[in-house]
CSV table of C-alpha atoms in Angstrom, one decimal:
chain,number,residue,atom,x,y,z
A,1,MET,CA,9.4,11.0,-35.5
A,2,ASP,CA,9.6,9.8,-32.0
A,3,ARG,CA,13.0,9.1,-30.2
A,4,ARG,CA,12.8,5.3,-30.8
A,5,GLU,CA,12.2,5.8,-34.6
A,6,MET,CA,15.1,8.4,-34.6
A,7,MET,CA,17.5,5.9,-33.0
A,8,THR,CA,16.4,3.2,-35.5
A,9,ALA,CA,17.2,5.5,-38.4
A,10,VAL,CA,20.5,6.4,-37.0
A,11,ALA,CA,21.5,2.7,-36.5
A,12,ALA,CA,20.8,1.9,-40.1
A,13,THR,CA,23.6,1.4,-42.6
A,14,ALA,CA,26.1,4.2,-43.3
A,15,GLY,CA,25.2,4.5,-46.9
A,16,THR,CA,21.5,5.4,-46.5
A,17,ALA,CA,20.6,9.0,-46.8
A,18,PHE,CA,18.0,10.1,-44.3
A,19,LEU,CA,17.9,13.9,-44.4
A,20,PRO,CA,17.6,16.5,-47.2
A,21,GLN,CA,20.8,18.1,-46.2
A,22,ILE,CA,22.8,14.9,-46.6
A,23,SER,CA,21.2,14.1,-49.9
A,24,ALA,CA,22.1,17.5,-51.2
A,25,ALA,CA,25.7,17.2,-50.0
A,26,ARG,CA,26.2,14.0,-52.0
A,27,ASP,CA,26.5,16.1,-55.2
A,28,ARG,CA,29.2,18.4,-53.5
A,29,SER,CA,32.2,16.2,-54.1
A,30,LYS,CA,35.2,17.3,-52.0
A,31,GLU,CA,37.9,15.2,-53.8
A,32,GLY,CA,41.1,17.0,-54.0
A,33,ILE,CA,40.3,19.5,-51.5
A,34,GLN,CA,42.5,19.6,-48.4
A,35,PHE,CA,41.0,20.7,-45.1
A,36,ASP,CA,42.8,21.1,-41.8
A,37,TYR,CA,40.2,18.8,-40.2
A,38,GLU,CA,37.2,16.6,-41.3
A,39,ALA,CA,35.1,18.2,-38.6
A,40,ILE,CA,35.4,21.2,-36.3
A,41,VAL,CA,33.5,21.2,-33.0
A,42,VAL,CA,32.9,24.6,-31.6
A,43,GLY,CA,32.3,24.2,-27.8
A,44,GLY,CA,33.9,21.7,-25.5
A,45,GLY,CA,30.9,21.1,-23.1
A,46,PRO,CA,29.0,17.8,-22.8
A,47,ALA,CA,27.5,18.1,-26.2
A,48,GLY,CA,30.7,19.0,-28.0
A,49,LEU,CA,32.8,16.3,-26.3
A,50,SER,CA,30.2,13.8,-27.0
A,51,ALA,CA,30.3,14.6,-30.6
A,52,ALA,CA,34.1,14.6,-30.7
A,53,LEU,CA,34.2,11.2,-29.1
A,54,VAL,CA,31.8,9.6,-31.7
A,55,LEU,CA,33.7,11.2,-34.6
A,56,GLY,CA,37.1,10.2,-33.1
A,57,ARG,CA,35.9,6.7,-32.9
A,58,CYS,CA,34.8,6.9,-36.5
A,59,CYS,CA,38.6,7.5,-37.4
A,60,ARG,CA,37.8,11.2,-38.2
A,61,LYS,CA,40.3,14.0,-37.8
A,62,VAL,CA,38.6,16.5,-35.4
A,63,LEU,CA,39.3,19.8,-33.8
A,64,VAL,CA,37.6,21.0,-30.6
A,65,CYS,CA,37.6,24.7,-29.9
A,66,ASP,CA,36.4,25.8,-26.5
A,67,ALA,CA,36.4,29.1,-24.6
A,68,GLY,CA,35.6,27.5,-21.3
A,69,GLU,CA,32.4,29.4,-20.6
A,70,HIS,CA,30.1,26.6,-19.9
A,71,ARG,CA,26.6,27.3,-18.6
A,72,ASN,CA,26.8,25.1,-15.5
A,73,ARG,CA,30.2,26.2,-14.4
A,74,THR,CA,28.8,27.9,-11.3
A,75,SER,CA,26.7,24.8,-10.3
A,76,PRO,CA,28.3,22.5,-7.7
A,77,SER,CA,27.3,19.4,-9.4
A,78,VAL,CA,25.7,17.6,-12.3
A,79,HIS,CA,22.5,15.6,-11.8
A,80,SER,CA,20.2,13.2,-13.6
A,81,PHE,CA,23.1,11.9,-15.7
A,82,PHE,CA,23.3,8.2,-15.6
A,83,SER,CA,26.6,6.9,-13.9
A,84,ARG,CA,27.8,10.5,-13.1
A,85,ASP,CA,25.0,11.8,-10.8
A,86,GLY,CA,26.5,14.3,-8.4
A,87,ILE,CA,29.9,14.8,-10.2
A,88,SER,CA,31.2,18.4,-10.5
A,89,PRO,CA,30.9,20.0,-14.0
A,90,SER,CA,34.6,20.5,-14.2
A,91,GLU,CA,35.3,16.9,-13.3
A,92,LEU,CA,32.8,15.6,-15.9
A,93,LEU,CA,34.5,17.6,-18.6
A,94,LYS,CA,37.9,16.5,-17.5
A,95,ILE,CA,37.0,12.8,-17.8
A,96,GLY,CA,35.5,13.6,-21.2
A,97,ARG,CA,38.7,15.2,-22.4
A,98,ASP,CA,40.8,12.4,-21.0
A,99,GLN,CA,38.7,9.8,-22.8
A,100,LEU,CA,39.4,11.5,-26.2
A,101,LYS,CA,43.1,11.0,-26.0
A,102,PRO,CA,43.3,7.8,-27.9
A,103,TYR,CA,41.6,9.5,-30.9
A,104,ASP,CA,42.7,11.9,-33.6
A,105,VAL,CA,41.0,14.8,-31.7
A,106,ALA,CA,43.0,18.1,-31.1
A,107,PHE,CA,42.0,20.9,-28.7
A,108,HIS,CA,42.4,24.6,-29.2
A,109,GLN,CA,41.6,26.8,-26.1
A,110,CYS,CA,40.0,29.8,-27.8
A,111,ARG,CA,36.8,31.6,-28.7
A,112,ILE,CA,35.6,31.2,-32.2
A,113,VAL,CA,34.7,34.7,-33.3
A,114,SER,CA,33.7,34.2,-36.9
A,115,ALA,CA,32.8,31.3,-39.4
A,116,ARG,CA,32.2,31.4,-43.1
A,117,GLN,CA,31.2,29.0,-45.8
A,118,LEU,CA,33.8,28.2,-48.3
A,119,ASP,CA,33.0,26.8,-51.7
A,120,LYS,CA,33.0,23.3,-50.4
A,121,GLY,CA,33.6,23.6,-46.6
A,122,PHE,CA,34.0,26.0,-43.7
A,123,GLN,CA,36.6,28.4,-42.2
A,124,VAL,CA,36.5,29.5,-38.5
A,125,ARG,CA,38.5,32.2,-37.0
A,126,ALA,CA,39.6,32.3,-33.4
A,127,ASP,CA,40.2,35.2,-31.1
A,128,SER,CA,43.9,34.0,-31.1
A,129,GLY,CA,44.1,35.1,-34.7
A,130,LYS,CA,44.3,31.5,-36.0
A,131,SER,CA,42.0,30.1,-38.7
A,132,PHE,CA,41.0,26.6,-39.3
A,133,THR,CA,39.2,24.8,-42.1
A,134,ALA,CA,37.0,21.7,-42.1
A,135,SER,CA,34.5,19.9,-44.3
A,136,LYS,CA,31.8,20.0,-41.5
A,137,LEU,CA,31.0,22.2,-38.4
A,138,ILE,CA,29.3,21.2,-35.2
A,139,LEU,CA,28.2,24.2,-33.1
A,140,ALA,CA,27.9,23.2,-29.4
A,141,THR,CA,28.3,26.8,-28.3
A,142,GLY,CA,25.7,26.9,-25.6
A,143,VAL,CA,23.4,29.6,-24.2
A,144,LYS,CA,23.4,32.4,-21.7
A,145,ASP,CA,20.4,32.8,-19.3
A,146,ASP,CA,18.9,36.3,-19.7
A,147,LEU,CA,18.4,36.7,-15.8
A,148,PRO,CA,16.0,39.3,-14.5
A,149,HIS,CA,17.9,42.4,-13.1
A,150,ILE,CA,17.4,41.7,-9.5
A,151,ASN,CA,20.1,42.5,-6.8
A,152,GLY,CA,21.9,39.3,-5.7
A,153,LEU,CA,20.4,37.1,-8.3
A,154,ALA,CA,23.2,36.6,-10.6
A,155,GLU,CA,25.6,36.0,-7.6
A,156,LEU,CA,23.4,33.1,-6.3
A,157,TRP,CA,22.9,31.5,-9.8
A,158,GLY,CA,23.6,27.8,-9.4
A,159,ALA,CA,23.7,28.2,-5.5
A,160,GLY,CA,20.1,28.5,-4.6
A,161,VAL,CA,18.8,30.2,-7.8
A,162,TYR,CA,18.2,27.5,-10.3
A,163,HIS,CA,16.6,26.9,-13.7
A,164,CYS,CA,15.8,23.2,-13.5
A,165,PRO,CA,14.2,21.2,-10.8
A,166,TYR,CA,15.2,17.9,-12.6
A,167,CYS,CA,18.9,19.0,-12.1
A,168,HIS,CA,18.7,20.4,-8.6
A,169,GLY,CA,15.3,19.8,-7.1
A,170,TRP,CA,16.2,16.7,-5.1
A,171,GLU,CA,18.8,18.5,-3.0
A,172,VAL,CA,16.2,21.0,-1.8
A,173,ARG,CA,13.2,18.7,-1.7
A,174,GLY,CA,10.6,19.4,0.9
A,175,LYS,CA,12.0,22.9,1.7
A,176,PRO,CA,10.3,26.3,0.9
A,177,TRP,CA,10.6,27.2,-2.7
A,178,ALA,CA,9.7,30.2,-4.8
A,179,TYR,CA,9.6,30.5,-8.6
A,180,MET,CA,9.4,33.1,-11.2
A,181,ALA,CA,8.2,32.6,-14.8
A,182,ASP,CA,6.2,34.2,-17.5
A,183,GLN,CA,2.6,34.3,-16.8
A,184,LYS,CA,1.7,31.8,-19.4
A,185,LEU,CA,3.9,29.3,-17.5
A,186,ALA,CA,2.9,30.3,-14.1
A,187,VAL,CA,0.3,27.6,-13.5
A,188,GLU,CA,1.8,24.8,-15.6
A,189,TRP,CA,5.3,25.0,-14.1
A,190,GLY,CA,4.1,25.5,-10.5
A,191,ILE,CA,2.1,22.4,-10.7
A,192,GLU,CA,5.2,20.5,-11.8
A,193,LEU,CA,7.3,22.1,-9.1
A,194,LYS,CA,4.9,20.9,-6.5
A,195,GLY,CA,6.3,17.4,-7.1
A,196,TRP,CA,9.4,18.3,-5.0
A,197,THR,CA,7.9,20.6,-2.2
A,198,ASP,CA,4.7,21.4,-0.4
A,199,SER,CA,5.8,25.0,0.3
A,200,LEU,CA,5.8,26.9,-3.1
A,201,THR,CA,5.2,30.4,-3.9
A,202,TYR,CA,4.8,32.1,-7.4
A,203,CYS,CA,6.6,35.5,-7.7
A,204,SER,CA,5.4,37.7,-10.6
A,205,GLY,CA,8.2,40.2,-10.1
A,206,GLY,CA,5.8,43.0,-10.1
A,207,SER,CA,2.5,43.7,-11.8
A,208,SER,CA,0.8,40.4,-13.0
A,209,SER,CA,-1.6,39.6,-15.7
A,210,LEU,CA,-2.8,36.5,-14.0
A,211,THR,CA,-6.5,35.8,-14.8
A,212,ASN,CA,-8.9,34.9,-12.0
A,213,ALA,CA,-9.0,31.3,-13.3
A,214,GLU,CA,-5.2,31.0,-13.1
A,215,ARG,CA,-5.2,32.4,-9.6
A,216,GLU,CA,-7.7,30.0,-8.5
A,217,ARG,CA,-5.7,27.0,-10.0
A,218,LEU,CA,-2.6,28.1,-8.1
A,219,ARG,CA,-4.6,28.3,-4.9
A,220,GLN,CA,-6.2,24.9,-5.5
A,221,HIS,CA,-2.7,23.4,-5.8
A,222,GLY,CA,-1.5,25.2,-2.6
A,223,ILE,CA,0.8,27.7,-4.5
A,224,GLY,CA,1.2,31.1,-2.9
A,225,ILE,CA,1.2,34.2,-5.0
A,226,ARG,CA,3.4,37.3,-4.4
A,227,GLU,CA,3.0,40.1,-7.0
A,228,GLN,CA,5.2,42.7,-5.6
A,229,ALA,CA,8.4,43.8,-7.2
A,230,ILE,CA,11.5,42.1,-6.0
A,231,GLU,CA,14.2,44.3,-4.5
A,232,ARG,CA,16.8,41.6,-3.9
A,233,VAL,CA,17.7,38.1,-3.3
A,234,THR,CA,19.7,37.5,-0.3
A,235,GLY,CA,22.1,34.7,0.6
A,236,GLU,CA,24.8,33.6,3.0
A,237,GLY,CA,27.8,31.3,2.7
A,238,GLY,CA,26.9,30.7,-1.0
A,239,LYS,CA,23.3,29.8,-0.2
A,240,ILE,CA,20.1,31.5,-0.8
A,241,ARG,CA,18.4,32.9,2.3
A,242,GLY,CA,15.3,34.9,1.1
A,243,ILE,CA,13.6,37.3,-1.2
A,244,ASP,CA,13.1,40.9,-0.2
A,245,PHE,CA,10.0,42.6,-1.7
A,246,SER,CA,9.5,46.3,-2.6
A,247,ASP,CA,6.7,46.6,0.0
A,248,GLY,CA,9.1,45.5,2.9
A,249,GLY,CA,8.0,41.9,2.9
A,250,VAL,CA,10.5,39.1,3.1
A,251,LEU,CA,9.9,35.4,1.8
A,252,ASP,CA,12.3,32.8,3.3
A,253,VAL,CA,13.2,30.3,0.8
A,254,ASP,CA,15.8,27.5,0.2
A,255,ALA,CA,15.5,27.6,-3.6
A,256,PHE,CA,14.4,30.2,-6.1
A,257,PHE,CA,13.7,28.7,-9.6
A,258,ILE,CA,13.7,31.0,-12.6
A,259,ARG,CA,12.4,30.4,-16.2
A,260,ALA,CA,14.7,33.0,-17.8
A,261,PRO,CA,14.9,33.3,-21.6
A,262,MET,CA,17.9,31.7,-23.2
A,263,ILE,CA,20.1,33.5,-25.7
A,264,PRO,CA,22.8,31.9,-27.8
A,265,ARG,CA,26.4,32.4,-26.4
A,266,SER,CA,27.6,32.7,-30.0
A,267,SER,CA,26.3,34.3,-33.3
A,268,LEU,CA,28.1,31.7,-35.4
A,269,ALA,CA,24.7,30.0,-36.7
A,270,LYS,CA,23.4,33.4,-37.6
A,271,GLN,CA,26.7,34.3,-39.4
A,272,LEU,CA,26.5,31.2,-41.5
A,273,GLY,CA,22.9,32.0,-42.6
A,274,CYS,CA,21.2,29.1,-40.7
A,275,LYS,CA,17.5,29.5,-40.4
A,276,LEU,CA,16.6,30.8,-36.8
A,277,VAL,CA,13.7,30.3,-34.6
A,278,PHE,CA,12.2,32.7,-31.9
A,279,VAL,CA,10.0,31.5,-29.1
A,280,PRO,CA,8.9,34.4,-27.0
A,281,GLY,CA,10.2,34.1,-23.4
A,282,VAL,CA,12.2,31.0,-24.1
A,283,PHE,CA,14.6,31.1,-27.1
A,284,SER,CA,15.8,33.9,-29.4
A,285,ASP,CA,18.0,33.6,-32.6
A,286,THR,CA,18.2,29.9,-32.0
A,287,ALA,CA,19.1,27.6,-35.0
A,288,GLU,CA,16.4,25.5,-36.3
A,289,THR,CA,17.5,21.9,-36.5
A,290,ASP,CA,16.0,18.6,-37.5
A,291,PRO,CA,16.1,15.6,-34.9
A,292,TYR,CA,19.9,15.0,-35.7
A,293,GLY,CA,21.0,18.6,-35.2
A,294,ALA,CA,21.3,19.4,-38.9
A,295,THR,CA,20.6,23.0,-39.7
A,296,SER,CA,19.2,24.6,-42.9
A,297,VAL,CA,22.9,25.0,-44.0
A,298,ALA,CA,24.3,21.8,-45.3
A,299,GLY,CA,27.3,20.6,-43.2
A,300,VAL,CA,26.4,22.7,-40.2
A,301,TYR,CA,25.0,21.1,-37.1
A,302,VAL,CA,23.9,22.7,-33.9
A,303,VAL,CA,23.6,20.6,-30.7
A,304,GLY,CA,23.1,20.9,-26.9
A,305,ASP,CA,21.8,24.0,-25.2
A,306,ALA,CA,22.4,25.9,-28.4
A,307,SER,CA,19.5,24.1,-30.1
A,308,VAL,CA,15.8,23.9,-29.2
A,309,GLY,CA,15.4,21.2,-26.7
A,310,ALA,CA,15.7,20.2,-23.0
A,311,PRO,CA,18.7,22.1,-21.5
A,312,GLN,CA,20.2,19.2,-19.6
A,313,VAL,CA,23.6,17.4,-19.7
A,314,ALA,CA,22.1,14.0,-20.6
A,315,THR,CA,20.1,15.4,-23.6
A,316,ALA,CA,23.1,17.5,-24.7
A,317,VAL,CA,25.3,14.4,-24.8
A,318,THR,CA,22.7,12.6,-26.9
A,319,ASP,CA,22.5,15.6,-29.3
A,320,GLY,CA,26.2,15.6,-29.7
A,321,ALA,CA,26.3,11.8,-30.5
A,322,MET,CA,23.4,11.8,-32.9
A,323,ALA,CA,24.8,14.7,-34.9
A,324,ALA,CA,28.2,13.1,-35.0
A,325,ILE,CA,26.8,9.9,-36.5
A,326,MET,CA,24.9,11.7,-39.2
A,327,LEU,CA,27.8,13.9,-40.0
A,328,ASN,CA,30.1,10.8,-40.4
A,329,LYS,CA,27.4,9.3,-42.7
A,330,SER,CA,27.4,12.4,-44.9
A,331,LEU,CA,31.3,12.3,-45.1
A,332,PHE,CA,31.0,8.6,-46.4
A,333,GLN,CA,28.6,9.6,-49.0
A,334,GLU,CA,30.8,12.5,-50.2
A,335,ALA,CA,34.1,10.5,-50.2
A,336,PRO,CA,33.4,6.8,-50.5
A,337,ALA,CA,37.1,6.1,-50.5
A,338,HIS,CA,37.5,7.0,-46.8
A,339,SER,CA,39.7,4.5,-45.0
A,340,SER,CA,40.4,4.0,-41.4
A,341,LYS,CA,43.6,5.5,-40.0
């Protein structure tokens, strides 16, 4: 199903069942059961706030739990997000929270440390000791980048060391870049990065298994190759300055792009028994979802960076909205007597 077909399906009438998870949920009537909330959103980043906004506007009672550990918190700005290009991550989230004030959406500043499935719903427990119940869960818990252990790299993450050229490439366009990625992505990603700069070097980080054909393709595209181990990444004033190699060589760069594996920031999907997927060098223990964020566990949705998809703010916002719409549809199926508040 392509995106246009997906949006058409979501826009259909609320009484139509699209997904197996939703059809199965129809037989699990929750009449007479009292939950604290109709939906709990774990994670208050762009995906979580987007989901909460849609659900709030659907007259649903929602709780957002957020620990404040957002992936882009070290980045100076958000880019490629329509109408908000260049805004700081913190300001974007502030606007998002402010716009939720008219709705029945509550916030709890906490880390959700456990989740379990009840007979007909879910319970989550916070590090504060409090527990909350809901009919549905949306996990927007994000990921952590498993960065290489290189001196100085983590300190410059988001300030010269980046993961996404679509988010940060424009600001350093035309300047010297380096990049580091698994060998199988060295050529493909390098060719893509050349769209922003003519000065590009592939760093293997040590021994490389590049084939002769791959080396030749990199050279054909004007991409340099450095296969020495990296001793450190240097910077000054919050900006990257260069890469120091084990043989004493130095590469001056204004940007260093890293394709690091992403690991879930939370184990909640695993705790709940969601089917997980593993893509070597890319994702590990990530919940498998359908196009709407629904997992193999009925009533649990995973959205944003925590799901398998493009890790960008714009796509995270879409993920959250789509899952919220489908969640709302499933609640109508289970409780047709729902009325607006």
